[in-house]
mmCIF file of C-alpha atoms in Angstrom:
data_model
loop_
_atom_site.group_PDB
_atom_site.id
_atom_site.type_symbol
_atom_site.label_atom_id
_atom_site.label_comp_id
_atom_site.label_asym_id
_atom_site.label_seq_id
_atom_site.Cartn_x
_atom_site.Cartn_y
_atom_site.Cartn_z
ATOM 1 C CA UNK A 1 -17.462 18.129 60.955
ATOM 2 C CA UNK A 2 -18.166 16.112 57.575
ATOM 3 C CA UNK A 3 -14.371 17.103 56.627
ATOM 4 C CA UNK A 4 -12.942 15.638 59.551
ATOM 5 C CA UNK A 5 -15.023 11.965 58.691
ATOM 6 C CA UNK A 6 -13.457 8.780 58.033
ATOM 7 C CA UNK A 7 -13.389 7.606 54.536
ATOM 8 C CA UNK A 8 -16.339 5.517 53.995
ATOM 9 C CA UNK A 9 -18.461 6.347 57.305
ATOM 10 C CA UNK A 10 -22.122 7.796 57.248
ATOM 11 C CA UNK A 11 -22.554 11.409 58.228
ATOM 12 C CA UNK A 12 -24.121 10.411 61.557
ATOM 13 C CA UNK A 13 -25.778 14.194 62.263
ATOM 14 C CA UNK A 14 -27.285 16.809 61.188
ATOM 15 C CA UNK A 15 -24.695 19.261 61.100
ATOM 16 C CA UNK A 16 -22.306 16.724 58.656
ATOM 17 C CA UNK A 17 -25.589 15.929 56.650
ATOM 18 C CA UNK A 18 -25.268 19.903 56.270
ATOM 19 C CA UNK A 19 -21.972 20.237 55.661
ATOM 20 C CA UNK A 20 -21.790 17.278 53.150
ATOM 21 C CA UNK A 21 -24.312 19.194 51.231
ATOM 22 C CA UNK A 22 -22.403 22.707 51.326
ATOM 23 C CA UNK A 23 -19.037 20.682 50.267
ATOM 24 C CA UNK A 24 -21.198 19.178 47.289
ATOM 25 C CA UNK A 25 -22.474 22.570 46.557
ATOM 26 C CA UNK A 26 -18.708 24.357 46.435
ATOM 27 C CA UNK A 27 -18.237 21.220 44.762
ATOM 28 C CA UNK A 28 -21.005 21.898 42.095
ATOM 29 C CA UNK A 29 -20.364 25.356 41.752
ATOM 30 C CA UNK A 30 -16.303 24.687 41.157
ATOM 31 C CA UNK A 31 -17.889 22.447 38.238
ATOM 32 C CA UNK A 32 -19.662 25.274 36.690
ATOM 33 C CA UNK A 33 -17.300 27.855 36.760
ATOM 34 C CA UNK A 34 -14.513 25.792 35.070
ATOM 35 C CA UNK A 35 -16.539 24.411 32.797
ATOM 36 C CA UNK A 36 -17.641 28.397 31.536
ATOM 37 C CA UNK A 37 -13.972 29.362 31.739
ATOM 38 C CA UNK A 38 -12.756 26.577 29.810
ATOM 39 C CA UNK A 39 -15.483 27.888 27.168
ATOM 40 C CA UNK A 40 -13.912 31.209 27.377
ATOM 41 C CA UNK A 41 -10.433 29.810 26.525
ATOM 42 C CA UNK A 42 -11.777 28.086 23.620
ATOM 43 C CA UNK A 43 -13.318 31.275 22.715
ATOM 44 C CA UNK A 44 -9.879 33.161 22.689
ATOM 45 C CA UNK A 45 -8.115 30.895 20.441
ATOM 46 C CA UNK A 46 -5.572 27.905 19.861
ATOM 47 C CA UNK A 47 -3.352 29.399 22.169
ATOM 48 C CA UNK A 48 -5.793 28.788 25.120
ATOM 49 C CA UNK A 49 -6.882 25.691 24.162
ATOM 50 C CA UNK A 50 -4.336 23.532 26.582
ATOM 51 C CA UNK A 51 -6.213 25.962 29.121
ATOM 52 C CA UNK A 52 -9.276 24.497 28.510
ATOM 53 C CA UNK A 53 -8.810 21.379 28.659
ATOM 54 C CA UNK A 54 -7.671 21.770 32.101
ATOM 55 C CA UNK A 55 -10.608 23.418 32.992
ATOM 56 C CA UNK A 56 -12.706 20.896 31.599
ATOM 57 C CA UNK A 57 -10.439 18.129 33.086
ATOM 58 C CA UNK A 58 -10.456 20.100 36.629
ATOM 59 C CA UNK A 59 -14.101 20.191 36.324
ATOM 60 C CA UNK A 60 -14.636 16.325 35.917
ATOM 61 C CA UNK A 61 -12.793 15.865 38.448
ATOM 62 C CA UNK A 62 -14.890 17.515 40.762
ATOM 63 C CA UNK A 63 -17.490 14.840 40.711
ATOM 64 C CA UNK A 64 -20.111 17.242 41.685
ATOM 65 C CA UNK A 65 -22.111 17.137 37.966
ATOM 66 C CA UNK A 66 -25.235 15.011 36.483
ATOM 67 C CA UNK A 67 -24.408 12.445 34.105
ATOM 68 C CA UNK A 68 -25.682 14.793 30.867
ATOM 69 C CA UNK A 69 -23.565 17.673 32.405
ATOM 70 C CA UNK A 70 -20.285 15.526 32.935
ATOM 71 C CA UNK A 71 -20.976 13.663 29.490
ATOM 72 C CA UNK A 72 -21.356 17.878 27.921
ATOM 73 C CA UNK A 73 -17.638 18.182 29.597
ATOM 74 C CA UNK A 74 -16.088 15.302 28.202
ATOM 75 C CA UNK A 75 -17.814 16.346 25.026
ATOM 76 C CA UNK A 76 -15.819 19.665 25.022
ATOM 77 C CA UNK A 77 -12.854 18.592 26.327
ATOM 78 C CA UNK A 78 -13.025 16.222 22.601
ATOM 79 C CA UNK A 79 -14.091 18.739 20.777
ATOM 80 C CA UNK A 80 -10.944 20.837 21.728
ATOM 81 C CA UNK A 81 -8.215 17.478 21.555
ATOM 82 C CA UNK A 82 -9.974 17.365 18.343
ATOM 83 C CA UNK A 83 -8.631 21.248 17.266
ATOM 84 C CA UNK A 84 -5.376 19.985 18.424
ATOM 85 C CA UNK A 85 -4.796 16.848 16.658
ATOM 86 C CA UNK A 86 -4.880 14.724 20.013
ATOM 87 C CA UNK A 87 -7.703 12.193 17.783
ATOM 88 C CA UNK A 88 -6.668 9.301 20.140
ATOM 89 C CA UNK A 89 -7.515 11.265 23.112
ATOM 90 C CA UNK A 90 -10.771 12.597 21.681
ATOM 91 C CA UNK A 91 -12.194 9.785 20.881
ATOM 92 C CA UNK A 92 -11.681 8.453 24.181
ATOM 93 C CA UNK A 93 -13.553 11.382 25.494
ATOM 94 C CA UNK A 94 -16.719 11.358 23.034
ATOM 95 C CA UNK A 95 -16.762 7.627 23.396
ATOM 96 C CA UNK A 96 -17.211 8.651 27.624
ATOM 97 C CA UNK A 97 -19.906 11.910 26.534
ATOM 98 C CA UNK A 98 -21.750 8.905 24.740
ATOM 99 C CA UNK A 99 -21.944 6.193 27.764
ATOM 100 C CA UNK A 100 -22.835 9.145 30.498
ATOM 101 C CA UNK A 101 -25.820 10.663 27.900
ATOM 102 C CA UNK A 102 -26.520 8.258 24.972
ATOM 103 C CA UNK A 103 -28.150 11.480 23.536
ATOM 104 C CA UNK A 104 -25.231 13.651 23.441
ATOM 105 C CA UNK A 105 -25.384 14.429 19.386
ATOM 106 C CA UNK A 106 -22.278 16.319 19.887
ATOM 107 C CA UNK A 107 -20.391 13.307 21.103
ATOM 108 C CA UNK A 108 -21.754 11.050 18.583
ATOM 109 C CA UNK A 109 -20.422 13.943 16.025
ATOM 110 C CA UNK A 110 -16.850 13.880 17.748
ATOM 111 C CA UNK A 111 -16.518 10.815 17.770
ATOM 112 C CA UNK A 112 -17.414 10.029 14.225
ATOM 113 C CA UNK A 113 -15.062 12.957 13.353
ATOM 114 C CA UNK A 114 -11.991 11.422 15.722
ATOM 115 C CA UNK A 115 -12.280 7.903 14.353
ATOM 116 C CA UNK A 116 -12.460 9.276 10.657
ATOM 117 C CA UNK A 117 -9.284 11.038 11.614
ATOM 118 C CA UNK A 118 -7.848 7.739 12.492
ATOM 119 C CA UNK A 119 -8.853 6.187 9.776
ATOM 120 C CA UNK A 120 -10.951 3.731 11.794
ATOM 121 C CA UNK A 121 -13.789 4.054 9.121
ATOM 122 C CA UNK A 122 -16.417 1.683 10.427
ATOM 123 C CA UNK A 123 -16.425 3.211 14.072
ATOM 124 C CA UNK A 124 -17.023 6.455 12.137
ATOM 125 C CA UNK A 125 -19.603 4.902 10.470
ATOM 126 C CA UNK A 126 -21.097 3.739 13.163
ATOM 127 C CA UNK A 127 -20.924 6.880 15.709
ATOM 128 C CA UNK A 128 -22.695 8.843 12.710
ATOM 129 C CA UNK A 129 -25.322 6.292 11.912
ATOM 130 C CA UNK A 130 -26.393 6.012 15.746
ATOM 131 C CA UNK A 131 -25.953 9.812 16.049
ATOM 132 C CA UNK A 132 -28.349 10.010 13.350
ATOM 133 C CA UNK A 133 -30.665 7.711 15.230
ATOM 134 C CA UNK A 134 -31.350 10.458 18.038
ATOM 135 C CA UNK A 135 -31.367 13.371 15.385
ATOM 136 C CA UNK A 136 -32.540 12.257 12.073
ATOM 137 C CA UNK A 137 -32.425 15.855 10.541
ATOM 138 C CA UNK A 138 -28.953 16.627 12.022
ATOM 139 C CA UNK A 139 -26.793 18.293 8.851
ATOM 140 C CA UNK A 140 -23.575 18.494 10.273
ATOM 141 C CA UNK A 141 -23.746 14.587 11.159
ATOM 142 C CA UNK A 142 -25.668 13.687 7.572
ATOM 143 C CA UNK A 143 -22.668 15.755 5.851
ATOM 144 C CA UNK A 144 -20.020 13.780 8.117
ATOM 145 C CA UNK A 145 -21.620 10.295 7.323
ATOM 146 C CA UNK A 146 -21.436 11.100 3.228
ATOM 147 C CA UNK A 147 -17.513 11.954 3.742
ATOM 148 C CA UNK A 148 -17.210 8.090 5.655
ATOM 149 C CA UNK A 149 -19.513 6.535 3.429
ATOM 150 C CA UNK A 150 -16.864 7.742 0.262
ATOM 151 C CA UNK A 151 -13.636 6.891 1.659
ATOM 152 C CA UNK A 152 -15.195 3.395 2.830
ATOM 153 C CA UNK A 153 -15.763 3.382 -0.730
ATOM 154 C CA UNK A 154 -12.606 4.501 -1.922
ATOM 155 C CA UNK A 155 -11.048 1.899 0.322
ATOM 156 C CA UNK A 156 -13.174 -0.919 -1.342
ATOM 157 C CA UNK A 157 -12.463 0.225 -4.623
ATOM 158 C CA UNK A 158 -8.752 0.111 -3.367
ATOM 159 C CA UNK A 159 -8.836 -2.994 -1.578
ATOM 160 C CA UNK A 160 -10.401 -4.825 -5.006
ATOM 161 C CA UNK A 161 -7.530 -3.312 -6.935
ATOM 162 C CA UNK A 162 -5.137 -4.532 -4.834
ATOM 163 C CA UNK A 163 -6.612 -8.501 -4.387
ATOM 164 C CA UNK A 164 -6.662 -8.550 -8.083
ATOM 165 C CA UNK A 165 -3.597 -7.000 -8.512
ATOM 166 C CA UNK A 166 -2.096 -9.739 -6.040
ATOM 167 C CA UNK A 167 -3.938 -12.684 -8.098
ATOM 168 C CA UNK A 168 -2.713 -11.527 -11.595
ATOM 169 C CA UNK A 169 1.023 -12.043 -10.034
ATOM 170 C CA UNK A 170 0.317 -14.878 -8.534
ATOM 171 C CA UNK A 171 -1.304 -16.694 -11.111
ATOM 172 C CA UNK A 172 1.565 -15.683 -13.680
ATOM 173 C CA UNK A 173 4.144 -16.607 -11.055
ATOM 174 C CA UNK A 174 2.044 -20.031 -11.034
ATOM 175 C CA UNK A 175 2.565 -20.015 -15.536
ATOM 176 C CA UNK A 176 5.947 -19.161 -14.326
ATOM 177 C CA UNK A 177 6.857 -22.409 -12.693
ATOM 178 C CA UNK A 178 4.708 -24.803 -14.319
ATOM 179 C CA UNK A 179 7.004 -24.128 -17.540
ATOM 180 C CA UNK A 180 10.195 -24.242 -15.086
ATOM 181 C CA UNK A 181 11.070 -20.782 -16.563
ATOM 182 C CA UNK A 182 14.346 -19.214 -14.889
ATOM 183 C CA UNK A 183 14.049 -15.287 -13.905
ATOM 184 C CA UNK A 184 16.483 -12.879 -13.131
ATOM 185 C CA UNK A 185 17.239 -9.132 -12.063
ATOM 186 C CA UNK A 186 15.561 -6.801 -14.860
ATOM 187 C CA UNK A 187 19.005 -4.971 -16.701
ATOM 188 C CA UNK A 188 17.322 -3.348 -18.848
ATOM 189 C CA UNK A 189 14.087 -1.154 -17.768
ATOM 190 C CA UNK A 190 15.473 1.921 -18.725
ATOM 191 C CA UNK A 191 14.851 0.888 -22.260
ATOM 192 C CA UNK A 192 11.461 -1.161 -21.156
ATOM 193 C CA UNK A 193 10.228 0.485 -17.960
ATOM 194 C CA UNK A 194 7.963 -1.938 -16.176
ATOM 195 C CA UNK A 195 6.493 -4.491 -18.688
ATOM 196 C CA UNK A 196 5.997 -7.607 -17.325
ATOM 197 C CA UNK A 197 4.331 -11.059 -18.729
ATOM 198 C CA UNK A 198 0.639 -11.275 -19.142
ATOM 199 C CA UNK A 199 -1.568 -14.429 -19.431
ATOM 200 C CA UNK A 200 -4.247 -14.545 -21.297
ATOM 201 C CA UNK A 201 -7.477 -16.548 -20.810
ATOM 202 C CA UNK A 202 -6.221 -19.586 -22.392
ATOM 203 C CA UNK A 203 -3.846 -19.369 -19.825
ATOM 204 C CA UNK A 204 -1.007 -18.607 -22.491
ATOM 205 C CA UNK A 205 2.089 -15.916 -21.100
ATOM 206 C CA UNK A 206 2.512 -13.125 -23.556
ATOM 207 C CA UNK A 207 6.058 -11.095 -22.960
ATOM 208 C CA UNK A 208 7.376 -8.347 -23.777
ATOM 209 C CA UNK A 209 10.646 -8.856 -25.809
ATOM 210 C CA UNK A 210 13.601 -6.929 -26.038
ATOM 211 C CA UNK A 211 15.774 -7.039 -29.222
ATOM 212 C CA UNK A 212 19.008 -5.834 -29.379
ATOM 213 C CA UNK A 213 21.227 -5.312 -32.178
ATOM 214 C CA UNK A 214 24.711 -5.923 -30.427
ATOM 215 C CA UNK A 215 26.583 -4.245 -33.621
ATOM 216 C CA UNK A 216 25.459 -0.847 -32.739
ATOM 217 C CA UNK A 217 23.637 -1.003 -29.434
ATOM 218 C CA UNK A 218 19.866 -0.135 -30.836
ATOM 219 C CA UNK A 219 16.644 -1.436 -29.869
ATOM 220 C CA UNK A 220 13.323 -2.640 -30.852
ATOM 221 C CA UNK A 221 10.865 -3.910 -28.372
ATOM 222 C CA UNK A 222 7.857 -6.065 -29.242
ATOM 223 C CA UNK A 223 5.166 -5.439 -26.580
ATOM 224 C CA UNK A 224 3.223 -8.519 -26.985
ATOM 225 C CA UNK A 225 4.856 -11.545 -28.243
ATOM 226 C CA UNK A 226 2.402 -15.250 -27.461
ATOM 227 C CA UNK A 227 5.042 -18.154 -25.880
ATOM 228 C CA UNK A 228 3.236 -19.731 -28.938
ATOM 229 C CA UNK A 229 4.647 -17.894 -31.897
ATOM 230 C CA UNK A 230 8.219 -18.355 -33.702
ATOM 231 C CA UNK A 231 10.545 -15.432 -33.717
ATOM 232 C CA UNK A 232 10.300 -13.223 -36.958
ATOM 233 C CA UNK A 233 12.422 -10.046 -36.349
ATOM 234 C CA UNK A 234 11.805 -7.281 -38.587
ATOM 235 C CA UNK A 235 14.442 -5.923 -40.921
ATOM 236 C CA UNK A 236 15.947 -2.788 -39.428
ATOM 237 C CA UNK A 237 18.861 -0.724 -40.678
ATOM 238 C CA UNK A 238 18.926 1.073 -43.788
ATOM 239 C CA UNK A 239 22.894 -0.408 -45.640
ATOM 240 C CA UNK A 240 20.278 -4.345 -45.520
ATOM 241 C CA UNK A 241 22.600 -5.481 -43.164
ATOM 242 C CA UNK A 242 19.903 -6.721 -41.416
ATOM 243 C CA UNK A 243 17.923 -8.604 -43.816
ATOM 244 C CA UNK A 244 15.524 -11.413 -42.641
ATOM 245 C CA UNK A 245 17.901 -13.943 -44.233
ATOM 246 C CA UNK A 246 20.979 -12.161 -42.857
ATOM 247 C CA UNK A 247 20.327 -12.210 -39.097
ATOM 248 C CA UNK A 248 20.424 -14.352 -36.148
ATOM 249 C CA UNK A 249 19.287 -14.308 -32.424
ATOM 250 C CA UNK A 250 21.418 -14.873 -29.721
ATOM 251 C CA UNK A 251 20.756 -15.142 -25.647
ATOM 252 C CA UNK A 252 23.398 -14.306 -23.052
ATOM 253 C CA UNK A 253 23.603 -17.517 -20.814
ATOM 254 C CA UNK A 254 26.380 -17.692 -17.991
ATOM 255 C CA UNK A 255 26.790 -16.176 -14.825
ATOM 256 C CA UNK A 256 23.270 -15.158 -13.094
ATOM 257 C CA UNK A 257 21.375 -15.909 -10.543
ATOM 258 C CA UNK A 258 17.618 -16.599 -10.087
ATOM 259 C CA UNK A 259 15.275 -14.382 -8.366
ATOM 260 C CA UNK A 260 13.003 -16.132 -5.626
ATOM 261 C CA UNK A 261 9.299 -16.600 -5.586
ATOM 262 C CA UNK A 262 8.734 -13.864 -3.255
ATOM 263 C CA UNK A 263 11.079 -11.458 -5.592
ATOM 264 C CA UNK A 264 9.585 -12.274 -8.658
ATOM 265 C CA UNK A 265 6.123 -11.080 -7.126
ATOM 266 C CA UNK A 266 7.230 -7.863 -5.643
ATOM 267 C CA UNK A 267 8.472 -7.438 -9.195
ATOM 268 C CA UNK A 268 4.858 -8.396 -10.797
ATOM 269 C CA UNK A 269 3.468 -6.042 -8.455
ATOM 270 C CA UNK A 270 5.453 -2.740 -9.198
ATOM 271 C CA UNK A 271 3.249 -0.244 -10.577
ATOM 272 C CA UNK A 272 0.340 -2.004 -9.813
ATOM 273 C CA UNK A 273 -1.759 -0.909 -7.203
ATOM 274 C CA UNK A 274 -0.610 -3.682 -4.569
ATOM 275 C CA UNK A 275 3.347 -2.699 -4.715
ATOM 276 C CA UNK A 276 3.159 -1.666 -1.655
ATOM 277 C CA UNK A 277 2.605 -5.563 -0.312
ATOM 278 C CA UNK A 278 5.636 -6.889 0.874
ATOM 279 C CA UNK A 279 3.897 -10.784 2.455
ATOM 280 C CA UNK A 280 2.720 -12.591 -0.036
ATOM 281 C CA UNK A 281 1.678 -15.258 2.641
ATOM 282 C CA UNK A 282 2.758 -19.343 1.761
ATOM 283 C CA UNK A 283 4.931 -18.012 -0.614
ATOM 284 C CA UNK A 284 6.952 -16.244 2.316
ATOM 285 C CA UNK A 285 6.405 -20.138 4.290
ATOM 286 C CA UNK A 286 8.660 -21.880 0.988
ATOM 287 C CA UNK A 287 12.151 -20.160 0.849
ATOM 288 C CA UNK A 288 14.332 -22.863 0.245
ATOM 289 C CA UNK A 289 12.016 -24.114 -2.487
ATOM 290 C CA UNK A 290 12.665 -20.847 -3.509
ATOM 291 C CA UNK A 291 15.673 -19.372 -3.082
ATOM 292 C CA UNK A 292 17.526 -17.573 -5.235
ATOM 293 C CA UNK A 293 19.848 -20.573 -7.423
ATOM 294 C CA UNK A 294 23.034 -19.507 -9.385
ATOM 295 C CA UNK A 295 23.517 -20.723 -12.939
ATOM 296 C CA UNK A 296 28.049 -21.085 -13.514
ATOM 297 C CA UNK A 297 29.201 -19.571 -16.451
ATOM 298 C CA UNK A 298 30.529 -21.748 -19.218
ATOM 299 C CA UNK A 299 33.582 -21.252 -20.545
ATOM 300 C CA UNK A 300 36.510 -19.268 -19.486
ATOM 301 C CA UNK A 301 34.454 -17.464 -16.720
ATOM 302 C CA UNK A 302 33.106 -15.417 -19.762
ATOM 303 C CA UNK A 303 29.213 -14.967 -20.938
ATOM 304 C CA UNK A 304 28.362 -17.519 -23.403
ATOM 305 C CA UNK A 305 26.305 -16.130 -26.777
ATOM 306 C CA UNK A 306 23.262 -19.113 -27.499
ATOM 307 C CA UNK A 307 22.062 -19.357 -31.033
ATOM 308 C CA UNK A 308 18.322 -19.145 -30.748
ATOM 309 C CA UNK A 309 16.817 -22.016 -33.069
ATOM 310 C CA UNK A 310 13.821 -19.696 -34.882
ATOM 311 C CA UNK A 311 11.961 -22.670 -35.495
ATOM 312 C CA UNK A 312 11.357 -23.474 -31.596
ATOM 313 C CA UNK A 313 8.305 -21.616 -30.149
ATOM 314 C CA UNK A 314 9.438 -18.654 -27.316
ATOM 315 C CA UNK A 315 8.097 -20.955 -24.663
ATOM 316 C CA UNK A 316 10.473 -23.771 -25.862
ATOM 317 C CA UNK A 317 13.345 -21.186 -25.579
ATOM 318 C CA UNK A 318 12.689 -19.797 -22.517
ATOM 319 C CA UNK A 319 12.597 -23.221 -21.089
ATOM 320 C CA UNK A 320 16.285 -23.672 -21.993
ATOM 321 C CA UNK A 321 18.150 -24.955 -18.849
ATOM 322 C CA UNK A 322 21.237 -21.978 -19.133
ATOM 323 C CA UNK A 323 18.895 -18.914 -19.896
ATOM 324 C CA UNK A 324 18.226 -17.099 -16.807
ATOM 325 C CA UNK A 325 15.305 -14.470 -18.092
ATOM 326 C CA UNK A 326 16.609 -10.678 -17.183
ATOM 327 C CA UNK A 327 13.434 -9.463 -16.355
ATOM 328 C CA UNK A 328 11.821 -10.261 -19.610
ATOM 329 C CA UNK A 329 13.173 -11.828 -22.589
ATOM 330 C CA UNK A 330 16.393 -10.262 -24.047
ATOM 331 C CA UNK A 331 17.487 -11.168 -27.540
ATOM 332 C CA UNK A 332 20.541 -10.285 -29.649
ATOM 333 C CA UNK A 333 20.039 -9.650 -33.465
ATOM 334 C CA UNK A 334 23.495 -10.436 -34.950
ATOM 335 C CA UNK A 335 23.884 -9.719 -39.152
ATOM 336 C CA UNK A 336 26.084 -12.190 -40.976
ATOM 337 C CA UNK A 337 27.057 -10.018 -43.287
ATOM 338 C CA UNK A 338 28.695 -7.354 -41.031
ATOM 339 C CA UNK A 339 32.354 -7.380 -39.628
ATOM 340 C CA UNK A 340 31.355 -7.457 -36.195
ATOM 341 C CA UNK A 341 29.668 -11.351 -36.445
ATOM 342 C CA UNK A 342 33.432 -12.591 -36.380
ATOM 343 C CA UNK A 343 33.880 -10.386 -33.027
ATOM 344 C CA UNK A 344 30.506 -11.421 -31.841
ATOM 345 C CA UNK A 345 30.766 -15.658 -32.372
ATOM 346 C CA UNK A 346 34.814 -15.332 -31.002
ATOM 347 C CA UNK A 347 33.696 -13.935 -27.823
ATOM 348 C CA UNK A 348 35.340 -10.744 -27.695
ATOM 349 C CA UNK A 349 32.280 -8.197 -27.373
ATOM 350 C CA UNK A 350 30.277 -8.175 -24.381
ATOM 351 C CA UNK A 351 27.747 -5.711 -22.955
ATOM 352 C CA UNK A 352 29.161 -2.228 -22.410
ATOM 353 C CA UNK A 353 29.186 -2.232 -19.210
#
């Protein structure tokens, strides 16, 4: 009998010819009838999918199908993996539909719909463009391919954001260290959220500036102010303590310590649609060039209070070899004329902590 046959050896008679061709037939049938029950399951609802699919999978297994009828299987077996989430196992399945029936529009379908799902948007692309191939008119496949086509562009649009983004940073980190400007941590964002430098097509840097009046702990912040101009604070409280004449700027220099290359770009790039970037590439290749370098404190282990000299450009004091920038520039307007100078130029006020 054929069942009793050595793997491998030719059905020598009649009789196994015959039986060979009943077993194929059981075989055949098997296929069939799992294959419509596995429909059925689908039919009834998530709860039967698992059921299906081992239906479908029993019926592949039979080996007893055509090509097209196997490829239909492994079609529906993706199209339920794809009502369950399983994307990694459907596309595995359409991509198999596809190489047993290269006209399976279904498969193409799944499998535009699986890699989508995976985000792998130029497989999609390319399952619905070849899907359209055999069926030019298809809707379902012509709606699928307009959903890829947007999110490819989405991603471009993204992508550009993000590569200009990165080159904005990078080429103010690179203004950064040409003028062998010291930054530090940002200490004060809650009163300037995330400003940062700009450089303009003359390649000039532009900060932000923070003034504060140390006297009474008040603010004003000057959005835009060129590394080219000369300091000219506005007058600000209403006794003209504060008078143009009256006041002087002061930076804190003394303990700090310099951010790194790497840290001063992830802090270019908050807010900017490349924050999430965390390799910046050779930067990451040069960290003892750049590593982060403390500045002592002078005097007494306390902060030391630097006159700024208002006829000096912002660049030149920037550049000053014991300002460590917090961020972006931080300047304290001191009066003259008010009690708290003596307190101020002694040393004994420092920031509330």
């Amino acid at each position: 009998m054929a069942l009793l046959m050595e793997k491998g050896a030719e059905p020598q008679t009649e009789r196994e010819l015959a039986d060979l061709d009943a077993i194929s037939a059981l075989k055949e049938s098997a296929a069939i009838e799992l294959k419509e029950e596995g429909n059925k399951y689908v039919k009834m609802g998530k709860k039967h999918y698992q059921q299906a699919i081992n239906c479908y999978t029993r019926a592949i297994n039979q080996k007893a199908l055509t090509d097209t009828e196997t490829s239909i299987l492994h079609s529906n077996r993706a199209h339920v993996n794809l009502l369950l989430g399983n994307y990694g196992r459907a596309l595995s399945d359409s991509e198999e539909a596809i190489k047993l029936s290269p006209t399976n529009i279904k498969a193409y379908y799944r499998a535009a719909k699986a890699s989508l799902s995976v985000n792998k948007l130029v497989e999609a692309k390319a399952f619905s463009e070849k899907g359209l191939d055999q069926d030019p008119d298809n809707e379902e496949l012509k709606k699928l391919k307009k959903q890829i086509d947007s999110q490819i562009s989405e991603l471009q649009q993204r992508e550009a954001q993000v590569s200009k983004a990165l080159k904005t940073a990078k080429d103010i980190m690179s203004a950064i260290e040409d003028r062998g400007i010291k930054i530090g941590k940002a200490t004060f964002q809650e009163l300037t959220g995330l400003k940062k430098p700009i450089l303009d097509n003359d390649h000039m840097l532009h900060w932000p500036v923070l003034l504060l009046y140390a006297e009474v702990m008040s603010s004003d912040f000057i959005e835009d102010f060129c590394e080219t101009d000369i300091a000219e604070p506005l007058p600000w409280d209403k006794e003209n303590a504060y008078t143009r004449d009256a006041i002087e700027l002061y930076y804190e220099a003394g303990s700090g310590v310099c951010l790194s290359k790497k840290e001063i770009l992830s802090n270019l790039l908050q807010g900017t649609a490349a924050s999430h970037i965390e390799s910046f590439g050779d930067e990451d290749t040069d960290a003892a060039k750049s590593s982060p370098k403390e500045i002592s404190s002078v005097g007494n282990n306390r902060s030391k209070w630097v006159k700024v000299n208002e006829r000096k450009t912002l660049h030149a004091v920037l550049k000053e070899p014991n300002f460590i920038i917090p961020g972006i520039p931080v300047f304290f307007v001191v009066s003259k004329k008010s009690s708290f100078y003596k307190d101020f130029k002694s040393g004994n006020w420092s920031l509330p902590s």
